[in-house]
Amino acid sequence: MDTYHVVLYIHLLSLLVGFSAGMIETVCLFRLRAATTLEAAAPWGQLAGEVEKAFPVAILGLFGTGAYMTSDVWTWSTSWIVLPIVGLVVLSLQGPLVAGRRGHAVKAALMANGPGPLGLEARRMTRDRALWTAGMTNELLVLAIVWVMTVKPAWGGAIAALAVAYAVGLVLAARLTRPAAVEAAPAPEPAG
């Protein structure tokens, strides 16, 4: 066993940690969106807060091992190396600066709501567009990065993969953050 393959294993492990944490965060978003009471929302918000601690570890692992493997075997000017680095930078910034901050705003809205049914502001915050955009685009960017590193396309294909993934994430976030349909009140029975 050589050093390159040990580093490759750590690289893949870092990817699995980050993607798994992202999927847990996605499940938390869906469960928060579905919650109608603070008691239903609180465990999912708490879990999301705990899981976010995995992202810096995963990103540092990916950057560090990727840099080693690139310097050891590949070149820094290759499309399937440069574009995943760009994607990882986007993840590194969008995670804490957008998702992290908006997640804390959701927590504040839930705490201000207090026990019982969620009020309008708390419900609105569970559908926060910026939070959902960061969540959806980050997960899809990771999938696009894995595709780029597996298929190793030229520049156009690599750029297109990341751009399409981000665009699909934007569309999903827009659809998933629409306000919930207000249920119509039942029509009164005709007097007769």
mmCIF file with all atom_site columns, C-alpha atoms in Angstrom:
data_model
loop_
_atom_site.group_PDB
_atom_site.id
_atom_site.type_symbol
_atom_site.label_atom_id
_atom_site.label_alt_id
_atom_site.label_comp_id
_atom_site.label_asym_id
_atom_site.label_entity_id
_atom_site.label_seq_id
_atom_site.pdbx_PDB_ins_code
_atom_site.Cartn_x
_atom_site.Cartn_y
_atom_site.Cartn_z
_atom_site.occupancy
_atom_site.B_iso_or_equiv
_atom_site.pdbx_formal_charge
_atom_site.auth_seq_id
_atom_site.auth_comp_id
_atom_site.auth_asym_id
_atom_site.auth_atom_id
_atom_site.pdbx_PDB_model_num
ATOM 1   C CA . MET A 1 1   ? 0.000   0.000  0.000   1.00 0.00 ? 1   MET A CA 1
ATOM 2   C CA . ASP A 1 2   ? 1.411   3.376  -1.013  1.00 0.00 ? 2   ASP A CA 1
ATOM 3   C CA . THR A 1 3   ? 0.813   6.863  0.377   1.00 0.00 ? 3   THR A CA 1
ATOM 4   C CA . TYR A 1 4   ? -1.248  7.965  -2.630  1.00 0.00 ? 4   TYR A CA 1
ATOM 5   C CA . HIS A 1 5   ? -3.878  5.272  -2.031  1.00 0.00 ? 5   HIS A CA 1
ATOM 6   C CA . VAL A 1 6   ? -4.081  6.026  1.700   1.00 0.00 ? 6   VAL A CA 1
ATOM 7   C CA . VAL A 1 7   ? -4.627  9.692  0.851   1.00 0.00 ? 7   VAL A CA 1
ATOM 8   C CA . LEU A 1 8   ? -7.216  8.720  -1.788  1.00 0.00 ? 8   LEU A CA 1
ATOM 9   C CA . TYR A 1 9   ? -9.068  6.715  0.872   1.00 0.00 ? 9   TYR A CA 1
ATOM 10  C CA . ILE A 1 10  ? -9.060  9.715  3.240   1.00 0.00 ? 10  ILE A CA 1
ATOM 11  C CA . HIS A 1 11  ? -10.257 11.881 0.335   1.00 0.00 ? 11  HIS A CA 1
ATOM 12  C CA . LEU A 1 12  ? -13.198 9.555  -0.327  1.00 0.00 ? 12  LEU A CA 1
ATOM 13  C CA . LEU A 1 13  ? -13.941 9.296  3.394   1.00 0.00 ? 13  LEU A CA 1
ATOM 14  C CA . SER A 1 14  ? -14.026 13.115 3.607   1.00 0.00 ? 14  SER A CA 1
ATOM 15  C CA . LEU A 1 15  ? -16.435 13.158 0.677   1.00 0.00 ? 15  LEU A CA 1
ATOM 16  C CA . LEU A 1 16  ? -18.698 10.619 2.381   1.00 0.00 ? 16  LEU A CA 1
ATOM 17  C CA . VAL A 1 17  ? -18.662 12.587 5.651   1.00 0.00 ? 17  VAL A CA 1
ATOM 18  C CA . GLY A 1 18  ? -19.584 15.829 3.862   1.00 0.00 ? 18  GLY A CA 1
ATOM 19  C CA . PHE A 1 19  ? -22.245 14.316 1.622   1.00 0.00 ? 19  PHE A CA 1
ATOM 20  C CA . SER A 1 20  ? -23.813 12.334 4.463   1.00 0.00 ? 20  SER A CA 1
ATOM 21  C CA . ALA A 1 21  ? -23.939 15.434 6.655   1.00 0.00 ? 21  ALA A CA 1
ATOM 22  C CA . GLY A 1 22  ? -25.497 17.328 3.750   1.00 0.00 ? 22  GLY A CA 1
ATOM 23  C CA . MET A 1 23  ? -28.186 14.687 3.310   1.00 0.00 ? 23  MET A CA 1
ATOM 24  C CA . ILE A 1 24  ? -28.971 14.792 7.027   1.00 0.00 ? 24  ILE A CA 1
ATOM 25  C CA . GLU A 1 25  ? -29.251 18.586 6.763   1.00 0.00 ? 25  GLU A CA 1
ATOM 26  C CA . THR A 1 26  ? -31.623 18.147 3.813   1.00 0.00 ? 26  THR A CA 1
ATOM 27  C CA . VAL A 1 27  ? -33.828 15.777 5.810   1.00 0.00 ? 27  VAL A CA 1
ATOM 28  C CA . CYS A 1 28  ? -33.817 18.335 8.651   1.00 0.00 ? 28  CYS A CA 1
ATOM 29  C CA . LEU A 1 29  ? -34.959 21.057 6.227   1.00 0.00 ? 29  LEU A CA 1
ATOM 30  C CA . PHE A 1 30  ? -37.865 18.938 5.031   1.00 0.00 ? 30  PHE A CA 1
ATOM 31  C CA . ARG A 1 31  ? -38.892 17.999 8.578   1.00 0.00 ? 31  ARG A CA 1
ATOM 32  C CA . LEU A 1 32  ? -38.665 21.644 9.727   1.00 0.00 ? 32  LEU A CA 1
ATOM 33  C CA . ARG A 1 33  ? -40.794 22.688 6.776   1.00 0.00 ? 33  ARG A CA 1
ATOM 34  C CA . ALA A 1 34  ? -43.415 20.082 7.706   1.00 0.00 ? 34  ALA A CA 1
ATOM 35  C CA . ALA A 1 35  ? -43.456 20.931 11.421  1.00 0.00 ? 35  ALA A CA 1
ATOM 36  C CA . THR A 1 36  ? -46.519 22.682 12.769  1.00 0.00 ? 36  THR A CA 1
ATOM 37  C CA . THR A 1 37  ? -45.406 23.022 16.394  1.00 0.00 ? 37  THR A CA 1
ATOM 38  C CA . LEU A 1 38  ? -42.207 23.983 18.140  1.00 0.00 ? 38  LEU A CA 1
ATOM 39  C CA . GLU A 1 39  ? -42.111 20.531 19.694  1.00 0.00 ? 39  GLU A CA 1
ATOM 40  C CA . ALA A 1 40  ? -42.087 18.953 16.211  1.00 0.00 ? 40  ALA A CA 1
ATOM 41  C CA . ALA A 1 41  ? -39.508 21.403 14.833  1.00 0.00 ? 41  ALA A CA 1
ATOM 42  C CA . ALA A 1 42  ? -37.023 21.551 17.718  1.00 0.00 ? 42  ALA A CA 1
ATOM 43  C CA . PRO A 1 43  ? -35.360 18.125 17.333  1.00 0.00 ? 43  PRO A CA 1
ATOM 44  C CA . TRP A 1 44  ? -34.726 18.738 13.626  1.00 0.00 ? 44  TRP A CA 1
ATOM 45  C CA . GLY A 1 45  ? -33.259 22.173 14.227  1.00 0.00 ? 45  GLY A CA 1
ATOM 46  C CA . GLN A 1 46  ? -31.074 20.768 16.992  1.00 0.00 ? 46  GLN A CA 1
ATOM 47  C CA . LEU A 1 47  ? -29.867 17.921 14.755  1.00 0.00 ? 47  LEU A CA 1
ATOM 48  C CA . ALA A 1 48  ? -29.058 20.365 11.946  1.00 0.00 ? 48  ALA A CA 1
ATOM 49  C CA . GLY A 1 49  ? -27.018 22.443 14.390  1.00 0.00 ? 49  GLY A CA 1
ATOM 50  C CA . GLU A 1 50  ? -25.025 19.397 15.471  1.00 0.00 ? 50  GLU A CA 1
ATOM 51  C CA . VAL A 1 51  ? -24.459 18.080 11.950  1.00 0.00 ? 51  VAL A CA 1
ATOM 52  C CA . GLU A 1 52  ? -23.091 21.381 10.646  1.00 0.00 ? 52  GLU A CA 1
ATOM 53  C CA . LYS A 1 53  ? -19.925 20.692 12.669  1.00 0.00 ? 53  LYS A CA 1
ATOM 54  C CA . ALA A 1 54  ? -18.990 17.932 10.191  1.00 0.00 ? 54  ALA A CA 1
ATOM 55  C CA . PHE A 1 55  ? -18.653 20.264 7.200   1.00 0.00 ? 55  PHE A CA 1
ATOM 56  C CA . PRO A 1 56  ? -15.369 21.996 8.105   1.00 0.00 ? 56  PRO A CA 1
ATOM 57  C CA . VAL A 1 57  ? -13.775 18.592 8.765   1.00 0.00 ? 57  VAL A CA 1
ATOM 58  C CA . ALA A 1 58  ? -14.970 17.259 5.409   1.00 0.00 ? 58  ALA A CA 1
ATOM 59  C CA . ILE A 1 59  ? -13.890 20.353 3.485   1.00 0.00 ? 59  ILE A CA 1
ATOM 60  C CA . LEU A 1 60  ? -10.435 20.455 5.075   1.00 0.00 ? 60  LEU A CA 1
ATOM 61  C CA . GLY A 1 61  ? -10.067 16.738 4.380   1.00 0.00 ? 61  GLY A CA 1
ATOM 62  C CA . LEU A 1 62  ? -11.059 17.211 0.745   1.00 0.00 ? 62  LEU A CA 1
ATOM 63  C CA . PHE A 1 63  ? -8.810  20.231 0.209   1.00 0.00 ? 63  PHE A CA 1
ATOM 64  C CA . GLY A 1 64  ? -5.812  18.691 1.948   1.00 0.00 ? 64  GLY A CA 1
ATOM 65  C CA . THR A 1 65  ? -5.971  15.260 0.350   1.00 0.00 ? 65  THR A CA 1
ATOM 66  C CA . GLY A 1 66  ? -6.895  16.707 -3.039  1.00 0.00 ? 66  GLY A CA 1
ATOM 67  C CA . ALA A 1 67  ? -3.898  19.035 -2.916  1.00 0.00 ? 67  ALA A CA 1
ATOM 68  C CA . TYR A 1 68  ? -1.602  16.153 -2.041  1.00 0.00 ? 68  TYR A CA 1
ATOM 69  C CA . MET A 1 69  ? -2.875  13.915 -4.836  1.00 0.00 ? 69  MET A CA 1
ATOM 70  C CA . THR A 1 70  ? -2.763  16.740 -7.386  1.00 0.00 ? 70  THR A CA 1
ATOM 71  C CA . SER A 1 71  ? 0.807   17.643 -6.479  1.00 0.00 ? 71  SER A CA 1
ATOM 72  C CA . ASP A 1 72  ? 1.847   13.996 -6.415  1.00 0.00 ? 72  ASP A CA 1
ATOM 73  C CA . VAL A 1 73  ? 0.227   12.659 -9.597  1.00 0.00 ? 73  VAL A CA 1
ATOM 74  C CA . TRP A 1 74  ? -1.878  15.225 -11.479 1.00 0.00 ? 74  TRP A CA 1
ATOM 75  C CA . THR A 1 75  ? -1.507  18.850 -12.579 1.00 0.00 ? 75  THR A CA 1
ATOM 76  C CA . TRP A 1 76  ? -3.153  21.987 -11.231 1.00 0.00 ? 76  TRP A CA 1
ATOM 77  C CA . SER A 1 77  ? -4.309  23.136 -14.693 1.00 0.00 ? 77  SER A CA 1
ATOM 78  C CA . THR A 1 78  ? -6.579  20.164 -15.432 1.00 0.00 ? 78  THR A CA 1
ATOM 79  C CA . SER A 1 79  ? -10.279 20.988 -15.884 1.00 0.00 ? 79  SER A CA 1
ATOM 80  C CA . TRP A 1 80  ? -11.494 18.146 -13.675 1.00 0.00 ? 80  TRP A CA 1
ATOM 81  C CA . ILE A 1 81  ? -9.254  19.379 -10.867 1.00 0.00 ? 81  ILE A CA 1
ATOM 82  C CA . VAL A 1 82  ? -9.736  23.146 -11.173 1.00 0.00 ? 82  VAL A CA 1
ATOM 83  C CA . LEU A 1 83  ? -13.551 23.089 -11.421 1.00 0.00 ? 83  LEU A CA 1
ATOM 84  C CA . PRO A 1 84  ? -14.058 20.816 -8.392  1.00 0.00 ? 84  PRO A CA 1
ATOM 85  C CA . ILE A 1 85  ? -11.816 23.199 -6.424  1.00 0.00 ? 85  ILE A CA 1
ATOM 86  C CA . VAL A 1 86  ? -14.033 26.094 -7.525  1.00 0.00 ? 86  VAL A CA 1
ATOM 87  C CA . GLY A 1 87  ? -17.092 24.083 -6.467  1.00 0.00 ? 87  GLY A CA 1
ATOM 88  C CA . LEU A 1 88  ? -15.504 23.294 -3.108  1.00 0.00 ? 88  LEU A CA 1
ATOM 89  C CA . VAL A 1 89  ? -14.755 26.991 -2.573  1.00 0.00 ? 89  VAL A CA 1
ATOM 90  C CA . VAL A 1 90  ? -18.426 27.774 -3.265  1.00 0.00 ? 90  VAL A CA 1
ATOM 91  C CA . LEU A 1 91  ? -19.441 25.098 -0.729  1.00 0.00 ? 91  LEU A CA 1
ATOM 92  C CA . SER A 1 92  ? -16.922 26.434 1.785   1.00 0.00 ? 92  SER A CA 1
ATOM 93  C CA . LEU A 1 93  ? -18.324 29.950 1.543   1.00 0.00 ? 93  LEU A CA 1
ATOM 94  C CA . GLN A 1 94  ? -22.013 29.258 0.995   1.00 0.00 ? 94  GLN A CA 1
ATOM 95  C CA . GLY A 1 95  ? -22.223 26.806 3.895   1.00 0.00 ? 95  GLY A CA 1
ATOM 96  C CA . PRO A 1 96  ? -21.244 29.028 6.813   1.00 0.00 ? 96  PRO A CA 1
ATOM 97  C CA . LEU A 1 97  ? -22.026 32.433 5.272   1.00 0.00 ? 97  LEU A CA 1
ATOM 98  C CA . VAL A 1 98  ? -25.486 31.578 3.958   1.00 0.00 ? 98  VAL A CA 1
ATOM 99  C CA . ALA A 1 99  ? -26.777 28.278 5.362   1.00 0.00 ? 99  ALA A CA 1
ATOM 100 C CA . GLY A 1 100 ? -25.170 28.746 8.771   1.00 0.00 ? 100 GLY A CA 1
ATOM 101 C CA . ARG A 1 101 ? -26.416 32.294 9.253   1.00 0.00 ? 101 ARG A CA 1
ATOM 102 C CA . ARG A 1 102 ? -29.900 31.577 7.944   1.00 0.00 ? 102 ARG A CA 1
ATOM 103 C CA . GLY A 1 103 ? -30.084 28.428 10.075  1.00 0.00 ? 103 GLY A CA 1
ATOM 104 C CA . HIS A 1 104 ? -29.385 30.545 13.146  1.00 0.00 ? 104 HIS A CA 1
ATOM 105 C CA . ALA A 1 105 ? -32.133 32.962 12.043  1.00 0.00 ? 105 ALA A CA 1
ATOM 106 C CA . VAL A 1 106 ? -34.555 30.024 11.828  1.00 0.00 ? 106 VAL A CA 1
ATOM 107 C CA . LYS A 1 107 ? -33.494 28.968 15.340  1.00 0.00 ? 107 LYS A CA 1
ATOM 108 C CA . ALA A 1 108 ? -34.123 32.495 16.632  1.00 0.00 ? 108 ALA A CA 1
ATOM 109 C CA . ALA A 1 109 ? -37.585 32.574 15.019  1.00 0.00 ? 109 ALA A CA 1
ATOM 110 C CA . LEU A 1 110 ? -38.470 29.214 16.543  1.00 0.00 ? 110 LEU A CA 1
ATOM 111 C CA . MET A 1 111 ? -37.263 30.291 19.978  1.00 0.00 ? 111 MET A CA 1
ATOM 112 C CA . ALA A 1 112 ? -39.198 33.569 19.721  1.00 0.00 ? 112 ALA A CA 1
ATOM 113 C CA . ASN A 1 113 ? -42.285 31.558 18.784  1.00 0.00 ? 113 ASN A CA 1
ATOM 114 C CA . GLY A 1 114 ? -42.198 29.571 22.004  1.00 0.00 ? 114 GLY A CA 1
ATOM 115 C CA . PRO A 1 115 ? -44.015 26.300 22.716  1.00 0.00 ? 115 PRO A CA 1
ATOM 116 C CA . GLY A 1 116 ? -47.094 25.299 20.795  1.00 0.00 ? 116 GLY A CA 1
ATOM 117 C CA . PRO A 1 117 ? -48.177 25.887 17.202  1.00 0.00 ? 117 PRO A CA 1
ATOM 118 C CA . LEU A 1 118 ? -45.783 27.714 14.920  1.00 0.00 ? 118 LEU A CA 1
ATOM 119 C CA . GLY A 1 119 ? -46.826 31.272 14.133  1.00 0.00 ? 119 GLY A CA 1
ATOM 120 C CA . LEU A 1 120 ? -46.576 32.914 10.729  1.00 0.00 ? 120 LEU A CA 1
ATOM 121 C CA . GLU A 1 121 ? -43.009 34.167 11.199  1.00 0.00 ? 121 GLU A CA 1
ATOM 122 C CA . ALA A 1 122 ? -41.677 30.823 12.397  1.00 0.00 ? 122 ALA A CA 1
ATOM 123 C CA . ARG A 1 123 ? -43.458 28.996 9.534   1.00 0.00 ? 123 ARG A CA 1
ATOM 124 C CA . ARG A 1 124 ? -42.080 31.536 7.057   1.00 0.00 ? 124 ARG A CA 1
ATOM 125 C CA . MET A 1 125 ? -38.556 31.010 8.352   1.00 0.00 ? 125 MET A CA 1
ATOM 126 C CA . THR A 1 126 ? -38.782 27.225 7.908   1.00 0.00 ? 126 THR A CA 1
ATOM 127 C CA . ARG A 1 127 ? -39.129 28.022 4.192   1.00 0.00 ? 127 ARG A CA 1
ATOM 128 C CA . ASP A 1 128 ? -36.313 30.582 4.125   1.00 0.00 ? 128 ASP A CA 1
ATOM 129 C CA . ARG A 1 129 ? -35.247 30.865 0.470   1.00 0.00 ? 129 ARG A CA 1
ATOM 130 C CA . ALA A 1 130 ? -31.556 31.535 1.178   1.00 0.00 ? 130 ALA A CA 1
ATOM 131 C CA . LEU A 1 131 ? -31.289 28.568 3.546   1.00 0.00 ? 131 LEU A CA 1
ATOM 132 C CA . TRP A 1 132 ? -32.987 26.211 1.094   1.00 0.00 ? 132 TRP A CA 1
ATOM 133 C CA . THR A 1 133 ? -30.932 27.564 -1.820  1.00 0.00 ? 133 THR A CA 1
ATOM 134 C CA . ALA A 1 134 ? -27.686 26.889 0.021   1.00 0.00 ? 134 ALA A CA 1
ATOM 135 C CA . GLY A 1 135 ? -28.870 23.431 1.041   1.00 0.00 ? 135 GLY A CA 1
ATOM 136 C CA . MET A 1 136 ? -30.090 22.336 -2.379  1.00 0.00 ? 136 MET A CA 1
ATOM 137 C CA . THR A 1 137 ? -27.262 23.854 -4.420  1.00 0.00 ? 137 THR A CA 1
ATOM 138 C CA . ASN A 1 138 ? -24.581 22.507 -2.079  1.00 0.00 ? 138 ASN A CA 1
ATOM 139 C CA . GLU A 1 139 ? -25.814 18.913 -2.344  1.00 0.00 ? 139 GLU A CA 1
ATOM 140 C CA . LEU A 1 140 ? -26.170 19.115 -6.116  1.00 0.00 ? 140 LEU A CA 1
ATOM 141 C CA . LEU A 1 141 ? -22.754 20.759 -6.482  1.00 0.00 ? 141 LEU A CA 1
ATOM 142 C CA . VAL A 1 142 ? -21.221 17.836 -4.592  1.00 0.00 ? 142 VAL A CA 1
ATOM 143 C CA . LEU A 1 143 ? -22.866 15.389 -6.997  1.00 0.00 ? 143 LEU A CA 1
ATOM 144 C CA . ALA A 1 144 ? -21.620 17.432 -9.964  1.00 0.00 ? 144 ALA A CA 1
ATOM 145 C CA . ILE A 1 145 ? -18.095 17.523 -8.519  1.00 0.00 ? 145 ILE A CA 1
ATOM 146 C CA . VAL A 1 146 ? -18.126 13.746 -8.122  1.00 0.00 ? 146 VAL A CA 1
ATOM 147 C CA . TRP A 1 147 ? -19.330 13.430 -11.728 1.00 0.00 ? 147 TRP A CA 1
ATOM 148 C CA . VAL A 1 148 ? -16.586 15.751 -13.000 1.00 0.00 ? 148 VAL A CA 1
ATOM 149 C CA . MET A 1 149 ? -13.883 13.886 -11.093 1.00 0.00 ? 149 MET A CA 1
ATOM 150 C CA . THR A 1 150 ? -15.184 10.524 -12.302 1.00 0.00 ? 150 THR A CA 1
ATOM 151 C CA . VAL A 1 151 ? -15.819 11.347 -15.979 1.00 0.00 ? 151 VAL A CA 1
ATOM 152 C CA . LYS A 1 152 ? -12.967 13.875 -16.267 1.00 0.00 ? 152 LYS A CA 1
ATOM 153 C CA . PRO A 1 153 ? -14.572 16.034 -18.988 1.00 0.00 ? 153 PRO A CA 1
ATOM 154 C CA . ALA A 1 154 ? -12.884 18.917 -20.786 1.00 0.00 ? 154 ALA A CA 1
ATOM 155 C CA . TRP A 1 155 ? -13.425 22.477 -19.584 1.00 0.00 ? 155 TRP A CA 1
ATOM 156 C CA . GLY A 1 156 ? -16.833 22.948 -21.235 1.00 0.00 ? 156 GLY A CA 1
ATOM 157 C CA . GLY A 1 157 ? -18.267 19.751 -19.780 1.00 0.00 ? 157 GLY A CA 1
ATOM 158 C CA . ALA A 1 158 ? -16.897 20.457 -16.318 1.00 0.00 ? 158 ALA A CA 1
ATOM 159 C CA . ILE A 1 159 ? -18.256 24.013 -16.277 1.00 0.00 ? 159 ILE A CA 1
ATOM 160 C CA . ALA A 1 160 ? -21.618 22.828 -17.621 1.00 0.00 ? 160 ALA A CA 1
ATOM 161 C CA . ALA A 1 161 ? -21.899 20.119 -14.952 1.00 0.00 ? 161 ALA A CA 1
ATOM 162 C CA . LEU A 1 162 ? -21.396 22.565 -12.096 1.00 0.00 ? 162 LEU A CA 1
ATOM 163 C CA . ALA A 1 163 ? -23.609 25.240 -13.687 1.00 0.00 ? 163 ALA A CA 1
ATOM 164 C CA . VAL A 1 164 ? -26.460 22.801 -14.337 1.00 0.00 ? 164 VAL A CA 1
ATOM 165 C CA . ALA A 1 165 ? -26.215 21.399 -10.797 1.00 0.00 ? 165 ALA A CA 1
ATOM 166 C CA . TYR A 1 166 ? -26.367 24.896 -9.318  1.00 0.00 ? 166 TYR A CA 1
ATOM 167 C CA . ALA A 1 167 ? -29.297 25.881 -11.549 1.00 0.00 ? 167 ALA A CA 1
ATOM 168 C CA . VAL A 1 168 ? -31.251 22.748 -10.609 1.00 0.00 ? 168 VAL A CA 1
ATOM 169 C CA . GLY A 1 169 ? -30.568 23.541 -6.939  1.00 0.00 ? 169 GLY A CA 1
ATOM 170 C CA . LEU A 1 170 ? -31.944 27.054 -7.434  1.00 0.00 ? 170 LEU A CA 1
ATOM 171 C CA . VAL A 1 171 ? -35.091 25.724 -9.094  1.00 0.00 ? 171 VAL A CA 1
ATOM 172 C CA . LEU A 1 172 ? -35.631 23.109 -6.367  1.00 0.00 ? 172 LEU A CA 1
ATOM 173 C CA . ALA A 1 173 ? -35.158 25.721 -3.639  1.00 0.00 ? 173 ALA A CA 1
ATOM 174 C CA . ALA A 1 174 ? -37.657 28.050 -5.321  1.00 0.00 ? 174 ALA A CA 1
ATOM 175 C CA . ARG A 1 175 ? -40.254 25.272 -5.566  1.00 0.00 ? 175 ARG A CA 1
ATOM 176 C CA . LEU A 1 176 ? -39.691 24.006 -2.038  1.00 0.00 ? 176 LEU A CA 1
ATOM 177 C CA . THR A 1 177 ? -39.923 27.420 -0.391  1.00 0.00 ? 177 THR A CA 1
ATOM 178 C CA . ARG A 1 178 ? -43.277 28.411 -1.822  1.00 0.00 ? 178 ARG A CA 1
ATOM 179 C CA . PRO A 1 179 ? -45.692 29.307 0.943   1.00 0.00 ? 179 PRO A CA 1
ATOM 180 C CA . ALA A 1 180 ? -47.901 26.456 2.016   1.00 0.00 ? 180 ALA A CA 1
ATOM 181 C CA . ALA A 1 181 ? -51.315 26.488 0.391   1.00 0.00 ? 181 ALA A CA 1
ATOM 182 C CA . VAL A 1 182 ? -53.897 27.849 2.746   1.00 0.00 ? 182 VAL A CA 1
ATOM 183 C CA . GLU A 1 183 ? -56.621 25.343 3.323   1.00 0.00 ? 183 GLU A CA 1
ATOM 184 C CA . ALA A 1 184 ? -60.004 26.666 2.424   1.00 0.00 ? 184 ALA A CA 1
ATOM 185 C CA . ALA A 1 185 ? -62.495 26.788 5.244   1.00 0.00 ? 185 ALA A CA 1
ATOM 186 C CA . PRO A 1 186 ? -65.367 24.352 4.780   1.00 0.00 ? 186 PRO A CA 1
ATOM 187 C CA . ALA A 1 187 ? -68.443 25.902 3.188   1.00 0.00 ? 187 ALA A CA 1
ATOM 188 C CA . PRO A 1 188 ? -71.318 26.342 5.599   1.00 0.00 ? 188 PRO A CA 1
ATOM 189 C CA . GLU A 1 189 ? -74.208 23.967 5.228   1.00 0.00 ? 189 GLU A CA 1
ATOM 190 C CA . PRO A 1 190 ? -77.133 25.552 3.457   1.00 0.00 ? 190 PRO A CA 1
ATOM 191 C CA . ALA A 1 191 ? -79.980 26.441 5.763   1.00 0.00 ? 191 ALA A CA 1
ATOM 192 C CA . GLY A 1 192 ? -82.937 24.552 4.831   1.00 0.00 ? 192 GLY A CA 1
#
